[in-house]
CSV table of C-alpha atoms in Angstrom, one decimal:
chain,number,residue,atom,x,y,z
A,1,MET,CA,-79.2,-73.7,120.3
A,2,ARG,CA,-81.2,-76.7,119.8
A,3,THR,CA,-79.9,-79.8,121.7
A,4,ARG,CA,-80.4,-82.4,119.1
A,5,THR,CA,-77.9,-81.3,116.6
A,6,PRO,CA,-75.8,-83.0,113.9
A,7,VAL,CA,-72.6,-83.2,115.7
A,8,VAL,CA,-70.6,-82.3,112.5
A,9,LEU,CA,-72.5,-79.2,112.0
A,10,PHE,CA,-71.5,-77.8,115.3
A,11,LEU,CA,-67.9,-78.9,114.5
A,12,ALA,CA,-68.3,-77.2,111.1
A,13,ALA,CA,-69.9,-74.0,112.6
A,14,ALA,CA,-68.6,-71.0,111.2
A,15,LEU,CA,-68.3,-67.6,113.0
A,16,GLY,CA,-71.4,-66.2,111.0
A,17,ALA,CA,-73.6,-69.0,112.5
A,18,VAL,CA,-72.8,-67.3,116.0
A,19,VAL,CA,-75.6,-68.5,118.6
A,20,SER,CA,-79.1,-69.2,117.7
A,21,ARG,CA,-81.9,-66.7,118.6
A,22,ARG,CA,-83.1,-69.1,121.3
A,23,ALA,CA,-79.7,-69.2,122.8
A,24,LEU,CA,-79.3,-65.4,122.6
A,25,ALA,CA,-82.7,-64.7,124.2
A,26,ARG,CA,-81.7,-67.0,127.1
A,27,ILE,CA,-79.0,-64.9,128.1
A,28,GLY,CA,-81.4,-62.1,129.1
A,29,SER,CA,-83.7,-64.4,130.9
A,30,SER,CA,-81.0,-66.3,132.7
A,31,ALA,CA,-79.5,-63.2,134.2
A,32,LEU,CA,-82.6,-62.9,136.4
A,33,SER,CA,-82.1,-66.3,138.0
A,34,GLY,CA,-80.0,-66.9,141.2
A,35,GLY,CA,-79.0,-68.9,144.1
A,36,LEU,CA,-77.7,-71.8,142.1
A,37,SER,CA,-74.4,-73.8,142.5
A,38,LEU,CA,-71.5,-72.7,140.4
A,39,ALA,CA,-70.1,-76.0,140.4
A,40,GLY,CA,-69.5,-77.7,136.8
A,41,TYR,CA,-70.2,-74.4,135.1
A,42,GLY,CA,-66.9,-74.4,133.2
A,43,ALA,CA,-64.7,-71.9,135.0
A,44,HIS,CA,-61.7,-71.0,132.9
A,45,PRO,CA,-58.4,-72.4,133.6
A,46,ARG,CA,-55.8,-70.1,135.0
A,47,ARG,CA,-53.3,-68.7,132.4
A,48,GLU,CA,-50.1,-67.0,133.6
A,49,PRO,CA,-49.6,-63.6,132.4
A,50,ILE,CA,-46.7,-62.7,129.9
A,51,ALA,CA,-45.1,-59.3,129.6
A,52,ARG,CA,-45.6,-57.5,126.4
A,53,PRO,CA,-41.9,-57.6,125.2
A,54,ASP,CA,-42.1,-61.4,125.6
A,55,LEU,CA,-45.4,-61.5,123.8
A,56,LEU,CA,-43.9,-59.5,121.0
A,57,LYS,CA,-41.0,-62.1,120.8
A,58,LEU,CA,-43.7,-64.9,120.5
A,59,ARG,CA,-45.1,-63.0,117.8
A,60,HIS,CA,-41.9,-63.0,115.9
A,61,ALA,CA,-41.6,-66.6,116.6
A,62,GLU,CA,-45.0,-67.4,115.4
A,63,ALA,CA,-44.4,-65.5,112.2
A,64,GLU,CA,-41.2,-67.5,111.4
A,65,ARG,CA,-43.2,-70.6,112.3
A,66,ASN,CA,-45.8,-69.7,109.7
A,67,ARG,CA,-43.0,-68.8,107.1
A,68,SER,CA,-41.2,-72.1,107.7
A,69,ALA,CA,-44.4,-74.2,107.3
A,70,HIS,CA,-45.3,-72.4,104.1
A,71,ARG,CA,-41.7,-73.0,102.6
A,72,ARG,CA,-41.9,-76.7,103.6
A,73,LEU,CA,-45.5,-77.1,102.0
A,74,LEU,CA,-44.1,-75.5,98.9
A,75,VAL,CA,-41.2,-77.6,98.6
A,76,ARG,CA,-43.2,-81.0,99.0
A,77,LEU,CA,-45.7,-79.7,96.5
A,78,LEU,CA,-43.2,-78.5,93.8
A,79,GLU,CA,-41.4,-81.9,94.1
A,80,ARG,CA,-44.8,-83.5,93.4
A,81,ILE,CA,-45.7,-81.4,90.5
A,82,LYS,CA,-42.1,-81.6,89.0
A,83,ALA,CA,-42.3,-85.5,89.1
A,84,GLU,CA,-45.7,-85.2,87.1
A,85,HIS,CA,-43.9,-83.2,84.6
A,86,ASP,CA,-41.1,-85.6,84.3
A,87,ARG,CA,-43.3,-88.5,83.7
A,88,HIS,CA,-45.4,-86.6,81.1
A,89,THR,CA,-42.1,-85.7,79.3
A,90,ALA,CA,-41.0,-89.2,79.5
A,91,GLY,CA,-44.3,-90.4,77.9
A,92,ALA,CA,-45.5,-92.2,81.0
A,93,GLN,CA,-48.2,-89.7,81.8
A,94,LYS,CA,-50.5,-88.6,79.0
A,95,GLU,CA,-51.5,-85.2,80.1
A,96,PRO,CA,-49.2,-82.4,81.5
A,97,PRO,CA,-49.6,-81.8,85.2
A,98,VAL,CA,-52.3,-79.3,86.6
A,99,LEU,CA,-52.3,-78.1,90.0
A,100,ASP,CA,-55.8,-78.5,91.6
A,101,ILE,CA,-56.8,-76.7,94.6
A,102,LEU,CA,-60.1,-77.3,96.5
A,103,VAL,CA,-61.0,-74.3,98.9
A,104,VAL,CA,-63.8,-75.2,101.3
A,105,SER,CA,-65.3,-72.2,103.3
A,106,GLY,CA,-66.9,-71.9,106.5
A,107,GLY,CA,-70.7,-71.5,106.9
A,108,GLY,CA,-72.0,-73.3,109.9
A,109,ASP,CA,-74.9,-75.8,109.3
A,110,TRP,CA,-74.9,-74.8,105.5
A,111,GLY,CA,-71.7,-76.8,105.3
A,112,ALA,CA,-74.4,-79.6,104.4
A,113,PHE,CA,-74.3,-78.0,100.9
A,114,GLY,CA,-70.5,-78.5,100.5
A,115,ALA,CA,-70.6,-82.2,101.7
A,116,GLY,CA,-73.5,-82.9,99.4
A,117,PHE,CA,-71.7,-81.0,96.5
A,118,LEU,CA,-68.6,-83.1,96.7
A,119,LYS,CA,-70.7,-86.3,96.7
A,120,GLY,CA,-72.6,-85.1,93.4
A,121,TRP,CA,-69.3,-84.0,92.0
A,122,HIS,CA,-67.9,-87.5,92.3
A,123,LYS,CA,-70.6,-88.8,90.0
A,124,VAL,CA,-69.3,-86.5,87.1
A,125,PRO,CA,-67.7,-89.0,84.4
A,126,ALA,CA,-64.1,-89.0,84.6
A,127,GLN,CA,-63.8,-88.0,80.8
A,128,HIS,CA,-65.4,-84.6,81.5
A,129,ALA,CA,-63.3,-81.6,81.6
A,130,LEU,CA,-64.8,-80.6,85.1
A,131,ALA,CA,-64.9,-84.0,86.6
A,132,LYS,CA,-63.5,-84.0,90.2
A,133,PRO,CA,-59.7,-84.3,90.1
A,134,GLU,CA,-57.5,-85.7,92.8
A,135,PHE,CA,-56.8,-82.6,94.6
A,136,ASP,CA,-53.2,-81.4,95.1
A,137,ILE,CA,-54.1,-79.1,97.8
A,138,VAL,CA,-57.2,-79.2,100.0
A,139,THR,CA,-57.9,-76.2,102.6
A,140,GLY,CA,-60.7,-75.8,105.0
A,141,VAL,CA,-62.0,-73.3,107.4
A,142,SER,CA,-64.7,-74.1,110.2
A,143,THR,CA,-67.2,-76.2,108.5
A,144,GLY,CA,-64.7,-76.8,105.8
A,145,THR,CA,-62.3,-78.0,108.3
A,146,LEU,CA,-64.5,-81.0,108.9
A,147,ILE,CA,-65.2,-81.5,105.2
A,148,ALA,CA,-61.5,-81.2,104.1
A,149,PRO,CA,-60.2,-84.5,105.4
A,150,PHE,CA,-62.9,-86.5,103.6
A,151,ALA,CA,-62.4,-84.3,100.5
A,152,PHE,CA,-58.8,-85.2,100.7
A,153,LEU,CA,-59.2,-88.8,100.7
A,154,GLY,CA,-62.0,-88.1,97.9
A,155,ASP,CA,-63.1,-91.8,97.4
A,156,GLU,CA,-66.8,-92.7,97.5
A,157,PRO,CA,-66.9,-94.2,101.0
A,158,ALA,CA,-65.3,-91.1,102.6
A,159,LEU,CA,-67.7,-88.8,100.8
A,160,ASP,CA,-70.9,-90.8,101.8
A,161,GLN,CA,-69.5,-90.6,105.3
A,162,ILE,CA,-69.3,-86.9,105.5
A,163,VAL,CA,-72.8,-86.5,103.9
A,164,ASN,CA,-74.1,-89.0,106.4
A,165,LEU,CA,-72.5,-87.1,109.3
A,166,TYR,CA,-74.3,-84.0,108.3
A,167,ARG,CA,-77.7,-85.5,108.0
A,168,ASN,CA,-77.6,-87.4,111.2
A,169,PRO,CA,-78.0,-85.8,114.8
A,170,VAL,CA,-76.9,-86.8,118.2
A,171,ALA,CA,-78.5,-85.9,121.2
A,172,ASP,CA,-75.6,-84.3,123.4
A,173,CYS,CA,-73.7,-82.5,120.7
A,174,VAL,CA,-73.9,-79.2,122.4
A,175,LYS,CA,-75.1,-78.7,126.1
A,176,PRO,CA,-75.5,-75.2,127.7
A,177,ARG,CA,-73.5,-74.9,130.9
A,178,GLY,CA,-76.7,-74.9,133.1
A,179,ARG,CA,-78.8,-72.0,133.8
A,180,LEU,CA,-75.9,-69.8,134.7
A,181,TYR,CA,-73.8,-70.6,131.4
A,182,PHE,CA,-73.8,-66.6,130.6
A,183,LEU,CA,-71.4,-66.1,133.6
A,184,PRO,CA,-68.1,-64.1,132.2
A,185,ASP,CA,-65.8,-66.8,134.1
A,186,ASN,CA,-67.2,-69.6,132.1
A,187,ILE,CA,-64.9,-70.8,129.2
A,188,SER,CA,-68.0,-70.8,126.7
A,189,LEU,CA,-71.8,-70.7,126.7
A,190,SER,CA,-71.9,-74.3,126.0
A,191,GLU,CA,-69.8,-77.5,126.3
A,192,VAL,CA,-69.6,-80.1,123.4
A,193,PRO,CA,-69.4,-83.8,124.7
A,194,GLY,CA,-71.3,-85.2,121.9
A,195,LEU,CA,-69.1,-83.0,119.3
A,196,GLU,CA,-66.0,-84.3,121.0
A,197,ARG,CA,-66.9,-87.9,121.1
A,198,GLU,CA,-68.1,-88.1,117.5
A,199,LEU,CA,-65.1,-86.4,116.2
A,200,ARG,CA,-62.8,-88.7,117.9
A,201,ARG,CA,-64.8,-91.7,116.5
A,202,GLN,CA,-64.7,-90.4,112.9
A,203,ILE,CA,-61.2,-88.9,112.9
A,204,SER,CA,-59.9,-92.4,114.0
A,205,MET,CA,-56.4,-93.5,113.9
A,206,ASP,CA,-57.0,-95.5,110.9
A,207,MET,CA,-58.2,-92.4,109.1
A,208,VAL,CA,-55.1,-90.4,110.3
A,209,ARG,CA,-53.0,-93.1,108.9
A,210,ARG,CA,-54.8,-92.6,105.5
A,211,ILE,CA,-54.4,-88.9,105.5
A,212,ALA,CA,-50.6,-89.5,106.1
A,213,LYS,CA,-50.2,-91.9,103.3
A,214,ALA,CA,-52.3,-89.8,101.0
A,215,GLY,CA,-50.0,-86.8,101.5
A,216,ALA,CA,-46.9,-88.8,101.5
A,217,ASP,CA,-46.1,-87.8,97.8
A,218,GLY,CA,-46.6,-84.1,98.4
A,219,ARG,CA,-50.3,-83.6,98.5
A,220,VAL,CA,-51.4,-80.8,100.8
A,221,LEU,CA,-54.2,-80.7,103.5
A,222,VAL,CA,-54.2,-77.4,105.5
A,223,VAL,CA,-56.9,-75.8,107.8
A,224,ASN,CA,-57.1,-72.2,109.3
A,225,THR,CA,-57.5,-71.4,113.0
A,226,THR,CA,-57.3,-68.1,115.0
A,227,ASN,CA,-54.7,-67.6,117.5
A,228,LEU,CA,-56.3,-65.0,119.9
A,229,ASP,CA,-53.1,-64.6,121.8
A,230,ASP,CA,-51.2,-63.4,118.9
A,231,ALA,CA,-54.6,-61.8,117.2
A,232,GLY,CA,-53.7,-63.6,113.9
A,233,PRO,CA,-54.3,-66.7,111.9
A,234,ARG,CA,-52.4,-70.2,112.2
A,235,VAL,CA,-52.5,-72.5,109.3
A,236,PHE,CA,-52.1,-76.2,110.4
A,237,ASP,CA,-50.7,-78.8,108.0
A,238,LEU,CA,-52.8,-81.8,108.8
A,239,VAL,CA,-50.6,-84.2,106.7
A,240,GLU,CA,-47.6,-83.3,108.8
A,241,GLU,CA,-49.8,-83.6,111.9
A,242,ALA,CA,-51.1,-87.0,110.7
A,243,GLN,CA,-47.5,-88.3,110.3
A,244,ARG,CA,-46.7,-87.1,113.8
A,245,ALA,CA,-49.7,-88.9,115.1
A,246,VAL,CA,-48.8,-92.1,113.4
A,247,ASP,CA,-45.2,-91.9,114.5
A,248,SER,CA,-46.2,-91.2,118.1
A,249,GLY,CA,-49.6,-93.1,118.4
A,250,GLU,CA,-51.2,-90.1,119.7
A,251,PHE,CA,-53.7,-88.1,117.7
A,252,ASP,CA,-55.7,-85.9,120.1
A,253,ARG,CA,-53.8,-83.0,118.8
A,254,ILE,CA,-55.7,-83.3,115.3
A,255,HIS,CA,-58.9,-83.2,117.2
A,256,GLU,CA,-57.9,-80.2,119.1
A,257,ILE,CA,-56.8,-78.4,116.0
A,258,MET,CA,-60.1,-79.3,114.2
A,259,LEU,CA,-62.1,-78.3,117.1
A,260,ALA,CA,-60.2,-75.0,117.5
A,261,SER,CA,-60.9,-74.2,113.7
A,262,ALA,CA,-64.7,-74.7,114.2
A,263,GLY,CA,-64.9,-73.3,117.8
A,264,ILE,CA,-67.4,-70.4,117.6
A,265,PRO,CA,-66.0,-67.8,119.8
A,266,GLY,CA,-67.6,-67.7,123.2
A,267,ALA,CA,-70.2,-70.3,122.2
A,268,PHE,CA,-67.9,-73.3,122.1
A,269,PRO,CA,-64.8,-73.9,124.3
A,270,PHE,CA,-61.5,-72.4,122.9
A,271,ARG,CA,-58.5,-74.7,122.5
A,272,ILE,CA,-55.0,-74.5,124.0
A,273,ILE,CA,-52.4,-75.7,121.6
A,274,ASP,CA,-48.8,-75.2,122.1
A,275,GLN,CA,-49.7,-73.1,125.1
A,276,GLU,CA,-51.7,-70.6,123.1
A,277,LEU,CA,-55.5,-70.0,122.9
A,278,TYR,CA,-57.2,-70.8,119.4
A,279,VAL,CA,-60.8,-70.3,118.2
A,280,ASP,CA,-62.6,-70.5,114.9
A,281,GLY,CA,-60.5,-69.9,111.7
A,282,GLY,CA,-63.5,-68.1,110.1
A,283,VAL,CA,-62.5,-65.0,112.5
A,284,THR,CA,-59.2,-64.4,110.5
A,285,GLY,CA,-60.4,-65.9,107.0
A,286,ASN,CA,-63.5,-67.7,105.9
A,287,ILE,CA,-61.5,-69.2,103.0
A,288,LEU,CA,-57.9,-70.3,102.8
A,289,TYR,CA,-56.2,-69.7,99.5
A,290,GLY,CA,-52.7,-68.5,100.2
A,291,GLY,CA,-53.7,-64.6,100.0
A,292,ARG,CA,-51.3,-63.8,103.0
A,293,ALA,CA,-48.1,-64.8,101.3
A,294,GLU,CA,-46.1,-62.1,99.4
A,295,GLU,CA,-46.2,-62.5,95.8
A,296,GLU,CA,-42.6,-63.5,95.6
A,297,ASP,CA,-43.4,-66.4,97.9
A,298,ALA,CA,-46.5,-67.7,96.0
A,299,LEU,CA,-46.4,-70.7,93.9
A,300,PRO,CA,-46.0,-69.3,90.4
A,301,ALA,CA,-43.0,-67.2,91.5
A,302,VAL,CA,-41.3,-70.0,93.4
A,303,TRP,CA,-41.9,-72.5,90.5
A,304,GLN,CA,-40.2,-69.9,88.1
A,305,ARG,CA,-37.3,-69.5,90.3
A,306,THR,CA,-36.9,-73.2,90.9
A,307,TYR,CA,-37.5,-74.3,87.3
A,308,PRO,CA,-36.9,-71.3,85.0
A,309,ASP,CA,-36.8,-73.4,81.9
A,310,ILE,CA,-40.1,-75.2,82.6
A,311,PRO,CA,-43.6,-73.4,82.1
A,312,ILE,CA,-45.6,-72.8,85.2
A,313,PRO,CA,-48.2,-75.7,85.4
A,314,LYS,CA,-51.8,-74.7,84.9
A,315,ILE,CA,-53.5,-73.9,88.3
A,316,ARG,CA,-57.2,-74.5,89.0
A,317,PHE,CA,-58.9,-73.3,92.2
A,318,TRP,CA,-62.2,-74.8,93.0
A,319,VAL,CA,-64.0,-72.8,95.5
A,320,ILE,CA,-67.0,-74.2,97.4
A,321,PHE,CA,-68.8,-71.4,99.4
A,322,ASN,CA,-71.1,-72.9,101.9
A,323,ASN,CA,-73.3,-69.8,101.9
A,324,GLN,CA,-75.0,-67.1,99.5
A,325,PHE,CA,-73.2,-64.1,98.4
A,326,ARG,CA,-76.5,-62.4,98.3
A,327,PRO,CA,-79.2,-64.0,100.5
A,328,VAL,CA,-82.8,-63.5,99.9
A,329,PRO,CA,-83.5,-60.0,101.6
A,330,HIS,CA,-85.9,-59.7,104.5
A,331,VAL,CA,-87.0,-57.1,107.1
A,332,THR,CA,-84.7,-57.4,110.0
A,333,ALA,CA,-86.8,-57.2,113.5
A,334,PRO,CA,-85.7,-54.1,115.4
A,335,ARG,CA,-84.2,-56.2,118.3
A,336,TRP,CA,-80.6,-56.4,119.2
A,337,ILE,CA,-80.7,-60.1,118.8
A,338,ASP,CA,-82.0,-60.1,115.3
A,339,VAL,CA,-79.5,-57.1,114.5
A,340,VAL,CA,-76.5,-58.9,115.9
A,341,GLN,CA,-77.2,-62.1,114.0
A,342,ARG,CA,-78.0,-60.4,110.6
A,343,SER,CA,-74.9,-58.1,110.9
A,344,LEU,CA,-72.6,-61.0,111.6
A,345,GLU,CA,-73.9,-63.2,108.9
A,346,THR,CA,-73.6,-60.2,106.4
A,347,ALA,CA,-70.0,-59.6,107.7
A,348,THR,CA,-68.9,-63.2,107.1
A,349,ARG,CA,-70.3,-63.0,103.5
A,350,ALA,CA,-68.9,-59.6,102.7
A,351,ALA,CA,-65.3,-60.8,104.0
A,352,THR,CA,-65.6,-63.9,101.9
A,353,ALA,CA,-66.6,-61.9,98.8
A,354,THR,CA,-63.7,-59.5,99.4
A,355,ALA,CA,-61.5,-62.6,99.6
A,356,VAL,CA,-62.6,-64.2,96.6
A,357,LYS,CA,-62.1,-61.0,94.7
A,358,HIS,CA,-58.6,-61.0,96.0
A,359,LEU,CA,-58.1,-64.3,94.9
A,360,VAL,CA,-59.2,-63.3,91.2
A,361,ALA,CA,-56.8,-60.4,91.5
A,362,LEU,CA,-53.7,-62.6,92.4
A,363,ALA,CA,-54.7,-64.9,89.4
A,364,GLU,CA,-54.5,-61.7,87.3
A,365,ILE,CA,-51.2,-60.7,88.7
A,366,ALA,CA,-49.8,-64.0,88.2
A,367,ARG,CA,-51.1,-64.0,84.5
A,368,LEU,CA,-49.5,-60.6,83.8
A,369,LYS,CA,-46.2,-60.9,85.8
A,370,ARG,CA,-45.4,-64.8,85.5
A,371,ASN,CA,-47.4,-65.8,82.5
A,372,ALA,CA,-49.3,-68.2,84.6
A,373,ASP,CA,-52.7,-69.9,83.7
A,374,VAL,CA,-54.8,-69.7,86.8
A,375,GLU,CA,-58.4,-70.7,86.8
A,376,ILE,CA,-60.8,-70.1,89.3
A,377,ARG,CA,-64.2,-71.7,89.5
A,378,LEU,CA,-66.9,-71.1,92.3
A,379,ALA,CA,-69.8,-73.0,93.5
A,380,SER,CA,-72.2,-71.4,96.2
A,381,ILE,CA,-75.7,-71.7,97.5
A,382,PRO,CA,-78.1,-69.9,95.0
A,383,GLY,CA,-79.4,-66.6,96.1
A,384,ASP,CA,-82.9,-67.5,95.6
A,385,TRP,CA,-82.8,-70.4,98.1
A,386,SER,CA,-84.6,-70.3,101.4
A,387,PRO,CA,-84.3,-72.5,104.4
A,388,PRO,CA,-87.5,-74.8,104.5
A,389,ALA,CA,-87.5,-74.5,108.3
A,390,PRO,CA,-86.6,-71.7,110.7
A,391,GLY,CA,-83.5,-71.9,113.0
A,392,VAL,CA,-80.0,-73.0,112.8
A,393,PHE,CA,-78.8,-76.7,112.7
A,394,VAL,CA,-82.2,-77.9,111.7
A,395,LYS,CA,-82.3,-81.3,110.2
A,396,GLU,CA,-84.9,-80.7,107.6
A,397,THR,CA,-82.9,-77.7,106.3
A,398,MET,CA,-79.6,-79.6,106.3
A,399,ASP,CA,-81.0,-82.4,104.5
A,400,ASN,CA,-82.3,-79.9,101.8
A,401,LEU,CA,-79.0,-78.4,101.4
A,402,ALA,CA,-77.2,-81.8,101.1
A,403,ASP,CA,-79.8,-82.6,98.4
A,404,LEU,CA,-79.1,-79.3,96.6
A,405,GLY,CA,-75.5,-79.7,96.7
A,406,GLU,CA,-75.7,-83.4,95.3
A,407,ARG,CA,-77.9,-82.1,92.6
A,408,MET,CA,-75.5,-79.1,91.7
A,409,GLY,CA,-72.3,-81.0,92.2
A,410,ALA,CA,-73.4,-83.6,89.6
A,411,ASP,CA,-74.1,-80.7,87.0
A,412,PRO,CA,-70.7,-79.2,85.7
A,413,ALA,CA,-72.7,-76.1,84.8
A,414,SER,CA,-72.9,-75.2,88.5
A,415,TRP,CA,-69.3,-73.9,88.5
A,416,ASP,CA,-68.9,-70.3,87.8
A,417,LEU,CA,-65.7,-69.3,86.0
A,418,LEU,CA,-64.4,-66.1,87.6
A,419,THR,CA,-62.7,-63.4,86.0
A,420,ARG,CA,-61.4,-60.0,87.2
A,421,ARG,CA,-64.9,-58.8,86.6
A,422,PHE,CA,-66.3,-61.1,89.2
A,423,ASP,CA,-69.0,-59.1,91.3
A,424,ALA,CA,-70.6,-60.9,94.3
């Protein structure tokens, strides 16, 4: 990997970015080196083994924890939307409530597109039907995990901050663990001192307080991680985590969650949270849209049970995909490095396309079964776009993507309205 890399891009790195060709090639050449000290190479911490029956009990506990978290989120959200409905009915609010959900995908350094898109979208006049709303829910995965808190706050300074972070590199963002970085006892190929330092500077206690305050009325900010011990996803509620940090004065846990969500497996250090091992959320889902919940536990069904005499509010999903569904084709070199890189990138795109189709299907089910009005709009990098420079995490490419995102975000025609006929 390049050493002069924008810290936020490595933070935002999705699984599909994997390791650059240069880093992969170095694995083969470094294996020939020897006679070096192993000190400081990131040997893994010891983890005590747990018997399989106990691991299965932990899995059940994890599932219940996730269900409980989902229920808490829905209760907060429904109370918020019902309050808006009551204000509208009383004449204190002109328009009926609309539930707006922003979904920001993974995508590695191409997250510069999503950051730029949000900045451009902020410029659309408020009276326009597709102007950027105040989101009721913001979700992020990998690169989207970094973008999500800034999008959640949603004001111009916050959006400028995230775009500037993508455009500006730091020297020690990512550092290989010496010439023997490939040894299997290392916790990762690289360490990330610049990334960790910059994250702690940007996601400050002041910002954590702002997140807690912005979510106090029921707004939701969630990010996806992957629990490798349980071999499944875990969604973290960053509003709840922010309030915990404000109450305790300790906010390192939020940093660990974000680093876990964006931690490319093997390339970046894993994170231990609640005694469990976490890596990139993109492993278990490149977008987070509620697709794992049973239909009976989805928002339209819960609203219908809770408020049977009140129509389900309109729901709008705004999906920003920091990638291309169909990239420009090219002849893949017949080398394992190129084959692995192209295959993983293709797998991430294909999985995301399937997830989007699933979201469209869920919207159709909600329409047919619950008479719900669910609208899905998608913005992605155009299929004919090509990076202006080779490599990953290259400033020229990221500036180009941020510029592209700003232009597209400022143009409401950039949004594709998806139907059950969506074809990626």
